[in-house]
Amino acid sequence: MATLRKRYVVDRPVYSEDSFAEDHEKIYRLHKSTKHHIKQFLICDSKRAKNAALSLLPIIGWMKLYRVREWLLGDVVSGISTGLVAIMQGLAFSLLASLPPSYGLYTAFFPMLTYFFLGTSRHISVGSFPVLSLMVGAVVTRLVPEDGPPANITDFEGLTQDQQRVLVASSVTFLMGIFQLAMGVLQVGFIAVYLSDTLVSGFTTAAAVHILVSQLKFVLGLQVPGINGPLSIIYTLEKIFVQITSTNICDLVMSIVIMLVVFIVKKLNDRYKAKLPVPIPIEVIVTIIACGVSYGFNFEKRYHVDVVGKMVSGYESPIAPSVEVFKESTVEAFPIAIVGFAVAFSVAKVYSIKHDYTIDGNQELIAFGVSNIFGASFRSFAASTALSRTAVQESSGGKTQIAGLISAMMAMIVTVALGFLLEPLPRSVLGALVIVNLKGMLMQFTEILYLWRRDKPECVVWVGTCLGAILLGLDLGLAVGLGVELLTVVFRTQFPRCSVLANIPETDFYKDHKDYFHIFEPEGVKIFRMPSPIFFANIEFFRDKLIEAVGFNPLRVLRKRNKALRRIKKQLQKQGANITEKGMMDLFCPTTEVSHMNTEELDLPTDLKDLPFQMDWNAELPANLSVPRVNLHSLILDFSAVSFLDISALKGLKMTLKEFLRVDVDVYIASCDAYILEKLHSCMFFDDEILTSMFFPSLHDAMLHVLEKHKSDRRKGCVLTDTKL
């Protein structure tokens, strides 16, 4: 049964851009000067000051709307649940940063205090993130290796190895915060758009592989020094397999049991999340059990299990960052800042859309910058967010960052009063918890097949980023991923899919002529479309594809015609003005005379005014006049998808249009953007050959104009010109 469709009829003239401008007066807007923008930026009034305060302190905005009776209980429950997860993840992720576990609790506390006031997201849980922890750990182990002397830094004098490592981690975090704060102040939050979902997915998957390998030494109970640089993952695996026979069976069995239990309970949490008021805090439960069993059976001495050991009780006094560490870690700190912001912003954006509020990328940069600077002053390491922890905060009823503040208070309670209870905790338990939480990131490997089937360039970005980050390290891998991503963008714009369009009968639609059975293509007319900006890198590609579409090279045809015309004129001069029929035949007799013309003369328009007869280049010509036939009288260029032209492309386009015009092919440009037209005028694009009358507001207008101009060439039975727009 055919669907009943509404019909519409529009009766109007066929417009060119010139005739449209005559009938419809355009408003010419005055563009504001740079001086005016600067003046507006510097003006300050009460309203602007109020908006600035609300922007800098988003807590003012959402605190005024806080519904105590409806939201407070949910925030408290969510804060407690999130706090338990944050404590366990802080302890575990500190191993990735090559720091004593107690400093992971610092990261769960200090950054949240400032984000509470400055952050625009109401749902993300601020704290440690495994990828950032690993990137910080790479700097820590490079400057303070386990085996061998530390780097030659004067600030290390008089410090133990753990204190040196804490100084490096806090200094890197401080520098990371400076980068984030600077980018926020300079309003460059848009930088996150250059880290596509595909690139972030490949990068985090590679980070998960690095994290997995780094935790094997804890799970197996081996002593493996930290290794950095390209191919470090391969060297680490080599050292692990060399010592594999020395595996601590107690650590291994305990890790396997914990991973299985946590995996199963997490599956149950996902399956019954609608019925459970809060997810079962399985990480906390297994940690408490492992602490008790380890203490009761004295695992440290009986089975030589490596435990957490002495926990720092309370908080230490603030420290100043090391400028020498800044110099040594600038290259690593910048990508850490970018990755930390990109991950946090992408997670925050998901929940802001879900709960219908807005987040500000620049303010998020400021919030995380200040949070990391503040936290680093108190010995915490790089803070961002973790998707699993944020999911717990949101799903357990959290409505605002009051839940985050309560989770930070829980970390503070453990640090101040309960830290000693975690001292017998085996490090293999923390390693097992880290590994089991990598499931989501490792499952991203399945995206390869999906991307390969749907979008091969995106698949190349994913694989290139992942392999680069695995083999070269996370910092160089991110650079490789960005390079591959930019190359795919260049590839898509430099080599777009061009097409020849045809009319769908009885409509004003024009589609790729290869996609439809019933189409209308008037003889002698070609419609060419390039769905991309035209700029210096693809103007030659545009010209080549256009020549391929029309089936001839206009410059070659023009040169052939000029050569033939020169021969004809020379023969005419020899024969005289009175040419008999026999003389006309002799005019084209074979000759061995070679025509010498420079290239510039050959590229000039064909001059037929001195000929005593009408020259038809498509007629039958003698064999010794080799001039390609041109069965095209009109070429229409669809510029609807051309968003900009640069100067190089403008020059190349002008040259190409003139080449077609000089071989008697009328060229029309349809659906050209108004700003491109303005640029063409300002760049003196138009002259005696290229006229403004060549431009049409739509493809259908251009086609109707062509058909009206070449009525005698229209196909019989065509209803295109009889169809009202």
XYZ file of C-alpha atoms in Angstrom:
725
model
C 0.000 0.000 0.000
C 1.491 3.301 -1.113
C 1.940 5.944 1.543
C -0.168 9.062 0.982
C 2.259 11.943 0.643
C 1.537 15.647 0.733
C 2.432 17.652 -2.375
C 3.490 21.235 -2.726
C 3.826 23.630 -5.649
C 5.965 26.761 -5.752
C 5.637 29.106 -8.685
C 8.602 31.475 -9.053
C 11.056 32.668 -11.683
C 14.285 30.878 -12.458
C 16.887 32.828 -10.503
C 20.558 33.420 -10.960
C 22.427 35.060 -8.101
C 22.298 38.366 -10.001
C 18.556 38.275 -10.671
C 17.864 37.126 -7.109
C 19.819 40.120 -5.790
C 17.758 42.429 -8.026
C 14.439 41.109 -6.679
C 15.426 40.699 -3.032
C 17.324 43.414 -1.236
C 20.032 42.094 1.067
C 20.977 43.532 4.440
C 24.634 44.415 4.504
C 25.813 43.957 8.058
C 28.717 45.871 9.474
C 31.242 43.534 11.079
C 32.537 44.650 14.448
C 36.170 45.645 14.564
C 38.817 44.081 16.764
C 38.961 47.317 18.744
C 35.222 47.069 19.462
C 35.576 43.458 20.670
C 38.438 44.419 22.987
C 36.409 47.349 24.339
C 33.409 45.098 24.991
C 35.654 42.563 26.705
C 37.096 45.186 29.066
C 33.776 46.805 29.993
C 32.599 45.774 33.462
C 29.179 46.382 35.010
C 27.194 44.813 37.835
C 25.484 42.257 35.611
C 28.748 41.136 34.075
C 30.417 40.929 37.466
C 27.563 38.774 38.747
C 27.801 36.451 35.745
C 31.573 36.206 36.195
C 31.132 35.260 39.858
C 28.532 32.616 38.989
C 30.798 31.285 36.260
C 33.867 31.120 38.507
C 31.938 29.644 41.467
C 29.256 27.337 40.022
C 28.382 26.195 43.562
C 26.424 29.443 43.968
C 24.149 28.454 41.099
C 23.257 24.920 42.118
C 23.293 25.501 45.869
C 20.444 28.031 45.491
C 18.371 25.306 43.827
C 19.287 22.580 46.325
C 16.253 20.610 47.564
C 17.259 19.539 51.057
C 14.357 17.174 51.714
C 14.517 15.466 48.334
C 18.250 15.337 47.666
C 20.148 15.296 50.977
C 19.504 11.649 51.878
C 20.470 10.495 48.381
C 23.667 12.558 48.508
C 24.626 11.104 51.896
C 24.026 7.486 50.808
C 25.827 8.134 47.526
C 28.741 9.828 49.299
C 29.249 6.873 51.634
C 29.068 4.339 48.773
C 31.387 6.378 46.567
C 33.767 7.015 49.458
C 34.241 3.289 50.043
C 35.067 2.770 46.363
C 37.318 5.856 46.272
C 39.317 4.609 49.263
C 39.971 1.225 47.676
C 40.776 2.715 44.281
C 43.050 5.326 45.859
C 45.051 2.604 47.591
C 45.201 0.493 44.425
C 45.986 3.254 41.956
C 48.813 4.578 44.121
C 50.691 1.400 43.151
C 50.367 2.480 39.511
C 51.972 5.787 40.445
C 54.803 3.871 42.202
C 53.928 5.556 45.510
C 53.118 4.282 49.007
C 49.376 3.398 49.185
C 48.523 6.022 51.808
C 49.060 8.814 49.258
C 46.188 7.451 47.204
C 43.918 8.519 50.065
C 45.335 12.041 49.780
C 44.214 12.110 46.132
C 40.721 11.021 47.200
C 40.497 13.973 49.599
C 42.291 17.202 48.659
C 41.305 17.695 44.963
C 37.625 17.202 45.841
C 37.674 20.113 48.303
C 38.355 22.697 45.587
C 36.358 20.998 42.827
C 33.314 21.196 45.120
C 33.380 24.990 44.742
C 34.732 25.385 41.195
C 33.430 22.409 39.186
C 30.388 22.582 36.918
C 29.603 18.842 36.933
C 27.313 17.689 39.729
C 27.969 13.970 39.324
C 31.603 13.112 38.572
C 33.681 11.648 41.391
C 36.998 13.485 41.536
C 40.045 11.466 42.506
C 42.605 9.069 41.095
C 42.289 7.620 37.595
C 44.348 4.571 36.557
C 45.641 5.994 33.271
C 46.884 9.207 34.894
C 48.362 7.242 37.789
C 50.319 5.118 35.340
C 51.545 8.180 33.419
C 52.686 9.812 36.672
C 54.285 6.539 37.700
C 56.307 6.495 34.490
C 57.891 9.846 35.444
C 58.428 8.698 39.027
C 60.259 5.506 38.054
C 62.315 7.373 35.458
C 63.585 9.948 37.925
C 63.682 7.652 40.970
C 64.263 4.082 39.738
C 63.979 1.152 42.126
C 67.422 -0.102 41.167
C 70.111 2.465 40.723
C 70.649 6.060 41.781
C 67.969 8.741 41.302
C 68.272 11.616 38.848
C 70.727 14.377 39.665
C 68.250 16.734 41.352
C 69.422 18.830 44.309
C 65.957 18.754 45.928
C 66.431 14.990 46.486
C 69.211 15.527 48.995
C 68.420 14.136 52.436
C 65.213 12.385 51.303
C 64.396 8.681 51.364
C 63.388 6.926 48.152
C 59.670 7.127 49.027
C 59.988 10.836 49.832
C 61.788 11.449 46.546
C 59.023 9.677 44.673
C 56.322 11.644 46.465
C 58.146 14.870 45.583
C 58.319 13.874 41.898
C 54.634 12.862 41.772
C 53.437 16.020 43.510
C 55.647 18.240 41.327
C 54.375 16.615 38.126
C 50.810 17.026 39.398
C 51.473 20.678 40.268
C 52.795 21.318 36.758
C 49.832 19.459 35.284
C 47.522 21.754 37.274
C 49.355 24.832 35.982
C 48.825 23.662 32.394
C 45.117 23.024 33.011
C 44.616 26.349 34.786
C 46.420 28.230 32.014
C 44.294 26.573 29.336
C 41.144 27.405 31.285
C 42.114 31.061 31.700
C 42.995 31.258 28.002
C 39.598 29.751 27.130
C 40.942 26.776 25.188
C 38.513 24.196 26.537
C 37.689 23.361 22.933
C 40.968 21.411 22.812
C 39.034 18.399 24.066
C 37.266 18.090 20.712
C 40.548 17.032 19.105
C 40.554 13.909 21.264
C 37.829 11.940 19.521
C 35.974 9.084 21.201
C 37.845 6.665 18.964
C 41.243 8.063 19.944
C 40.355 8.075 23.664
C 39.081 4.497 23.382
C 42.283 3.266 21.733
C 44.433 5.220 24.181
C 42.639 3.968 27.310
C 42.743 0.404 25.985
C 46.515 0.682 25.571
C 46.720 2.160 29.064
C 44.742 -0.817 30.362
C 47.318 -3.152 28.810
C 50.130 -1.188 30.486
C 48.271 -1.273 33.803
C 47.688 -5.014 33.507
C 51.379 -5.680 32.887
C 52.442 -3.331 35.689
C 50.259 -5.194 38.216
C 51.482 -8.670 37.300
C 54.491 -8.279 39.587
C 52.178 -7.730 42.573
C 49.820 -10.548 41.631
C 52.732 -12.959 41.140
C 54.753 -11.633 44.083
C 57.834 -10.828 41.987
C 60.465 -8.117 42.312
C 60.440 -6.364 38.930
C 61.998 -2.895 38.585
C 60.033 -0.180 36.788
C 61.049 0.314 33.147
C 60.260 3.364 31.008
C 60.565 4.431 27.413
C 59.673 2.806 24.090
C 59.115 -0.972 24.219
C 59.143 -0.849 28.034
C 56.138 -3.180 28.134
C 58.087 -5.852 26.238
C 61.129 -5.531 28.514
C 58.862 -5.727 31.591
C 57.201 -8.903 30.311
C 60.630 -10.355 29.607
C 61.732 -9.754 33.216
C 58.472 -11.224 34.533
C 58.819 -14.425 32.494
C 62.463 -14.792 33.491
C 61.353 -14.863 37.159
C 58.103 -16.757 36.631
C 59.392 -19.796 38.535
C 59.790 -17.591 41.619
C 56.061 -16.813 41.776
C 54.627 -16.489 45.288
C 51.826 -19.067 45.285
C 50.014 -17.397 48.190
C 49.871 -14.071 46.315
C 48.753 -15.779 43.104
C 45.978 -17.869 44.699
C 44.704 -14.940 46.735
C 44.655 -12.698 43.651
C 42.799 -15.242 41.506
C 40.165 -15.839 44.196
C 39.628 -12.108 44.717
C 39.385 -11.410 40.983
C 36.797 -14.171 40.535
C 34.710 -13.029 43.520
C 34.798 -9.354 42.509
C 34.006 -10.192 38.875
C 30.983 -12.334 39.829
C 29.597 -9.811 42.316
C 30.005 -6.974 39.819
C 28.027 -9.034 37.310
C 25.289 -9.483 39.916
C 25.362 -5.743 40.652
C 24.791 -5.014 36.961
C 22.026 -7.600 36.620
C 20.076 -6.565 39.727
C 20.919 -2.851 39.819
C 17.222 -1.989 39.521
C 16.446 -3.947 42.729
C 19.524 -3.041 44.757
C 19.341 0.306 46.608
C 23.128 0.625 46.289
C 25.671 -1.651 44.565
C 27.319 -4.229 46.809
C 30.706 -2.688 47.807
C 32.565 -5.887 47.026
C 35.994 -4.206 46.840
C 35.583 -2.992 50.422
C 34.363 -6.381 51.612
C 37.230 -8.376 50.088
C 39.739 -5.788 51.314
C 38.491 -6.112 54.908
C 38.510 -9.920 54.690
C 41.990 -9.949 53.125
C 43.300 -7.623 55.855
C 41.883 -9.865 58.576
C 43.160 -13.111 57.033
C 46.598 -11.607 56.343
C 46.868 -10.326 59.921
C 45.520 -13.528 61.501
C 47.779 -15.904 59.570
C 50.749 -13.530 59.467
C 51.117 -13.740 55.663
C 54.021 -11.300 55.636
C 56.388 -13.535 57.629
C 54.917 -16.967 56.987
C 54.488 -16.736 53.202
C 56.737 -13.731 52.472
C 53.794 -11.750 51.132
C 54.474 -8.082 50.377
C 51.984 -5.989 52.376
C 51.037 -2.302 52.408
C 53.083 -1.681 55.515
C 53.311 1.516 57.497
C 50.463 3.925 56.670
C 50.933 7.655 57.117
C 48.702 8.727 59.980
C 47.054 12.099 59.422
C 48.190 14.737 56.966
C 51.664 16.102 56.467
C 52.525 19.768 56.084
C 52.368 21.277 52.556
C 55.449 21.089 50.355
C 56.707 23.271 47.529
C 57.116 21.652 44.112
C 60.565 21.071 42.669
C 61.482 23.365 39.782
C 64.124 20.875 38.684
C 61.426 18.196 38.411
C 59.403 20.678 36.330
C 62.270 20.877 33.850
C 62.592 17.089 33.710
C 58.869 16.359 33.324
C 57.377 19.144 31.190
C 57.028 16.859 28.173
C 55.081 14.278 30.215
C 53.027 16.759 32.285
C 51.290 18.355 29.301
C 49.761 15.131 27.882
C 48.801 14.127 31.445
C 46.918 17.438 31.744
C 45.182 16.914 28.398
C 44.206 13.297 29.074
C 42.991 14.084 32.593
C 40.751 16.880 31.357
C 39.500 14.982 28.301
C 38.445 11.948 30.361
C 36.765 14.036 33.048
C 35.005 16.285 30.541
C 33.693 13.363 28.451
C 32.301 11.621 31.559
C 30.836 14.888 32.866
C 29.187 15.550 29.510
C 27.424 12.159 29.579
C 25.807 12.857 32.946
C 25.024 16.503 32.199
C 23.020 15.416 29.156
C 21.286 12.704 31.170
C 20.263 15.110 33.968
C 19.683 18.162 31.750
C 22.191 20.750 32.921
C 25.121 22.441 31.225
C 28.840 22.147 31.884
C 31.524 24.612 30.868
C 34.732 23.145 29.432
C 36.834 26.186 30.291
C 35.557 26.270 33.877
C 36.253 22.529 34.186
C 39.856 23.214 33.159
C 40.110 25.899 35.832
C 38.503 23.613 38.434
C 40.825 20.690 37.736
C 43.830 22.984 37.445
C 43.215 24.509 40.873
C 42.345 21.085 42.341
C 45.575 19.515 41.133
C 47.673 22.491 42.272
C 46.020 22.418 45.689
C 46.259 18.638 45.994
C 49.893 18.558 44.852
C 50.770 21.012 47.610
C 49.601 18.338 50.078
C 51.417 15.428 48.340
C 48.525 14.011 46.304
C 49.041 12.910 42.708
C 47.141 13.530 39.459
C 43.359 13.728 39.880
C 40.626 13.339 37.288
C 37.648 10.997 37.470
C 36.973 7.314 36.984
C 33.884 6.134 35.119
C 33.218 3.268 37.540
C 33.393 5.531 40.592
C 31.235 8.196 38.951
C 28.689 5.536 37.984
C 28.454 4.493 41.647
C 27.960 8.108 42.750
C 25.181 8.706 40.227
C 23.405 5.347 40.455
C 23.306 5.364 44.260
C 21.287 8.578 44.333
C 23.851 11.379 44.172
C 22.371 14.657 42.926
C 25.151 17.178 43.625
C 28.785 17.384 44.651
C 27.719 17.160 48.296
C 27.994 13.418 47.660
C 31.567 13.981 46.457
C 32.355 16.035 49.555
C 31.062 13.253 51.827
C 33.171 10.685 49.948
C 36.215 12.921 50.561
C 35.348 13.098 54.262
C 35.349 9.293 54.398
C 38.829 9.219 52.879
C 39.876 11.740 55.528
C 38.493 9.544 58.349
C 40.450 6.553 57.076
C 43.619 8.627 56.733
C 43.364 10.185 60.187
C 41.948 7.358 62.290
C 41.692 4.009 60.507
C 44.768 3.810 58.293
C 46.644 1.456 60.604
C 43.989 -1.229 59.968
C 45.126 -1.433 56.326
C 48.793 -2.097 57.108
C 48.563 -5.937 56.853
C 46.745 -5.711 53.476
C 48.695 -7.681 50.812
C 49.682 -5.596 47.815
C 48.611 -8.461 45.577
C 45.024 -7.756 46.699
C 45.323 -4.172 45.478
C 46.861 -5.417 42.225
C 43.976 -7.877 41.771
C 41.432 -5.086 42.372
C 43.151 -2.920 39.768
C 43.154 -5.724 37.204
C 39.519 -6.705 37.710
C 38.490 -3.055 37.280
C 40.187 -3.019 33.858
C 37.444 -5.192 32.358
C 35.570 -2.262 30.836
C 38.678 -0.782 29.217
C 39.982 -4.130 27.947
C 36.576 -4.953 26.427
C 37.101 -1.990 24.104
C 39.189 -4.321 21.918
C 35.849 -5.507 20.495
C 35.441 -2.077 18.888
C 38.030 -2.981 16.248
C 35.645 -5.213 14.277
C 32.797 -2.723 14.633
C 34.927 0.173 13.383
C 36.410 -1.883 10.538
C 32.926 -2.675 9.222
C 31.515 0.840 9.713
C 34.404 3.290 9.234
C 37.865 2.078 8.243
C 39.697 5.416 8.793
C 38.332 5.485 12.353
C 39.563 1.918 12.809
C 43.018 3.040 11.676
C 42.948 5.803 14.314
C 41.980 3.305 17.027
C 44.597 0.717 16.079
C 47.328 3.324 15.473
C 46.709 5.005 18.833
C 46.517 1.718 20.711
C 49.647 0.199 19.156
C 51.578 3.456 19.469
C 50.684 3.813 23.153
C 51.452 0.148 23.905
C 54.824 0.064 22.170
C 56.099 3.637 22.568
C 54.574 4.572 25.901
C 51.480 6.579 26.768
C 52.937 10.040 26.153
C 54.390 9.259 22.709
C 51.389 7.054 21.946
C 49.026 9.969 22.478
C 51.101 12.053 20.064
C 51.011 9.212 17.525
C 47.239 8.936 17.924
C 46.744 12.663 17.376
C 48.971 12.487 14.298
C 47.023 9.559 12.824
C 43.728 11.290 13.626
C 44.800 14.497 11.897
C 46.014 12.481 8.909
C 42.586 10.869 8.557
C 40.978 14.327 8.637
C 43.413 15.499 5.951
C 42.721 12.332 3.965
C 38.946 12.825 4.144
C 39.145 16.480 3.078
C 41.943 16.080 0.557
C 40.413 13.033 -1.137
C 36.630 13.295 -0.718
C 34.140 11.155 -2.629
C 33.233 13.232 -5.673
C 30.169 12.394 -7.732
C 28.278 13.200 -10.910
C 24.680 14.129 -10.150
C 21.519 13.528 -12.136
C 17.946 14.710 -11.751
C 15.297 12.456 -10.251
C 12.409 12.825 -12.758
C 9.473 15.013 -11.717
C 11.405 16.439 -8.761
C 13.983 19.114 -8.078
C 16.266 16.575 -6.402
C 19.721 15.750 -7.728
C 21.420 12.535 -6.619
C 24.475 10.501 -7.561
C 23.728 9.029 -10.980
C 25.156 5.668 -9.878
C 22.621 5.237 -7.077
C 19.299 5.303 -8.964
C 17.774 3.469 -11.912
C 15.413 6.171 -13.156
C 17.298 9.414 -13.655
C 17.386 12.286 -16.115
C 20.743 13.399 -17.541
C 20.366 15.929 -20.383
C 22.770 15.382 -23.227
C 25.705 17.766 -23.084
C 25.237 18.639 -19.402
C 27.295 17.435 -16.436
C 26.666 18.188 -12.754
C 29.738 17.695 -10.575
C 29.768 17.700 -6.771
C 32.704 17.743 -4.350
C 31.561 17.409 -0.694
C 34.522 19.131 0.911
C 36.168 22.503 1.404
C 38.447 23.373 -1.508
C 41.885 24.477 -0.403
C 45.538 24.350 -1.395
C 45.903 20.634 -0.635
C 42.989 19.347 -2.718
C 42.583 21.811 -5.587
C 44.571 19.530 -7.898
C 42.464 16.579 -6.774
C 39.336 18.631 -7.545
C 40.629 19.422 -11.023
C 41.630 15.807 -11.738
C 38.262 14.451 -10.610
C 36.430 17.088 -12.632
C 38.384 16.140 -15.770
C 37.640 12.470 -15.073
C 33.936 13.247 -14.726
C 33.615 15.202 -17.994
C 35.836 12.784 -19.917
C 38.336 15.249 -21.398
C 41.081 17.656 -20.403
C 39.997 21.175 -21.445
C 43.560 22.505 -21.492
C 44.677 19.706 -23.823
C 41.651 20.336 -26.085
C 42.377 24.076 -26.135
C 45.999 23.518 -27.117
C 45.006 21.066 -29.858
C 42.479 23.561 -31.230
C 44.982 26.414 -31.227
C 47.550 24.270 -33.022
C 44.966 23.230 -35.619
C 43.765 26.823 -36.007
C 47.314 28.050 -36.572
C 47.751 25.496 -39.378
C 44.437 26.466 -40.907
C 45.321 30.168 -40.910
C 48.718 29.485 -42.473
C 47.115 27.469 -45.263
C 44.539 30.209 -45.776
C 47.303 32.766 -46.242
C 48.922 30.557 -48.908
C 45.677 29.833 -50.787
C 44.369 33.401 -50.709
C 40.934 34.714 -49.930
C 39.149 32.968 -52.910
C 39.153 29.333 -51.930
C 37.584 26.854 -54.326
C 36.263 23.469 -53.286
C 39.510 21.874 -54.503
C 41.401 24.542 -52.565
C 39.515 23.648 -49.424
C 40.508 20.002 -49.894
C 44.119 21.040 -50.444
C 43.938 23.154 -47.325
C 43.944 20.038 -45.197
C 46.437 17.968 -47.202
C 49.098 16.233 -45.101
C 52.121 18.375 -44.430
C 55.429 17.884 -42.713
C 55.553 21.469 -41.437
C 56.057 21.628 -37.717
C 54.126 24.311 -35.844
C 56.192 26.234 -33.313
C 54.064 27.918 -30.654
C 54.937 28.572 -27.058
C 52.726 27.217 -24.302
C 51.364 30.625 -23.318
C 50.009 31.177 -26.844
C 48.431 27.726 -26.872
C 46.584 28.466 -23.612
C 44.944 31.648 -24.942
C 41.284 31.644 -26.067
C 40.733 30.383 -29.618
C 40.515 33.289 -32.116
C 38.052 32.424 -34.932
C 37.200 35.949 -36.137
C 39.493 35.935 -39.204
C 38.113 32.689 -40.667
C 35.933 32.967 -43.802
C 33.753 30.059 -42.597
C 32.058 28.838 -39.425
C 34.338 26.475 -37.485
C 32.635 23.454 -35.909
C 35.163 21.559 -33.812
C 32.798 18.607 -33.375
C 32.374 18.110 -37.122
C 34.312 15.533 -39.150
C 37.825 16.917 -39.498
C 40.590 15.628 -41.744
C 42.810 12.978 -40.239
C 45.804 15.271 -40.037
C 43.876 17.665 -37.733
C 43.751 15.739 -34.477
C 41.374 17.686 -32.229
C 39.447 15.835 -29.482
C 35.673 16.203 -29.631
C 33.859 17.929 -26.806
C 30.319 16.608 -26.399
C 29.623 18.909 -23.486
C 28.075 22.346 -23.671
C 27.295 23.008 -19.986
C 29.035 22.129 -16.722
C 27.303 22.746 -13.383
C 29.362 22.675 -10.195
C 27.427 21.937 -7.006
C 29.083 24.004 -4.251
C 26.494 23.244 -1.558
C 29.041 21.250 0.478
C 31.977 23.629 -0.077
C 32.422 25.490 3.204
C 35.464 27.599 2.317
C 38.004 28.436 -0.390
C 41.512 29.619 0.287
C 43.569 31.852 -2.006
C 45.451 28.950 -3.614
C 42.211 27.123 -4.364
C 40.648 30.317 -5.681
C 43.457 30.742 -8.211
C 43.260 27.090 -9.245
C 39.462 27.246 -9.589
C 39.662 30.384 -11.719
C 42.186 28.739 -14.035
C 40.061 25.594 -14.352
C 36.881 27.549 -15.139
C 38.669 29.544 -17.836
C 39.974 26.364 -19.439
C 36.417 25.059 -19.831
C 35.050 28.388 -21.004
C 37.755 28.617 -23.684
C 36.640 25.313 -25.206
C 33.023 26.564 -25.422
C 31.725 24.840 -22.302
C 29.446 27.064 -20.251
C 30.229 26.744 -16.542
C 27.712 27.403 -13.771
C 28.184 27.263 -9.996
C 25.146 26.435 -7.881
C 24.365 26.730 -4.156
C 27.506 28.670 -3.362
C 27.733 29.908 0.226
C 27.182 33.655 0.649
C 30.473 34.131 2.474
C 32.343 32.372 -0.340
C 30.671 34.713 -2.843
C 31.798 37.692 -0.773
C 35.333 36.355 -0.766
C 35.249 35.857 -4.543
C 34.245 39.485 -4.976
C 36.865 40.759 -2.540
C 39.615 38.702 -4.214
C 38.832 40.054 -7.722
C 37.723 36.625 -8.945
C 35.424 37.972 -11.658
C 36.642 39.382 -14.994
C 35.647 39.457 -18.680
C 35.443 35.663 -18.855
C 34.185 34.666 -15.413
C 30.952 36.543 -14.732
C 28.658 36.781 -11.738
C 25.824 35.526 -13.961
C 27.416 32.053 -13.779
C 26.255 31.667 -10.162
C 22.816 30.253 -9.281
C 21.116 29.865 -5.895
C 20.174 26.218 -6.516
C 20.996 23.313 -8.807
C 17.488 23.293 -10.227
C 17.708 26.951 -11.198
C 20.976 26.287 -12.999
C 19.560 23.242 -14.794
C 16.425 25.059 -15.924
C 18.587 27.903 -17.216
C 20.740 25.468 -19.193
C 17.725 23.682 -20.676
C 16.131 26.971 -21.651
C 19.355 28.081 -23.326
C 19.707 24.770 -25.230
C 16.082 23.993 -26.040
C 16.924 22.225 -29.258
C 19.097 19.703 -27.386
C 16.453 18.573 -24.880
C 15.351 14.998 -24.795
C 11.874 14.253 -25.982
C 9.418 13.349 -23.249
C 11.390 15.095 -20.530
C 9.144 16.678 -17.904
C 11.841 18.538 -15.978
C 11.116 22.019 -17.326
C 7.400 21.333 -17.132
C 7.655 20.645 -13.397
C 6.865 23.637 -11.220
C 9.361 24.239 -8.396
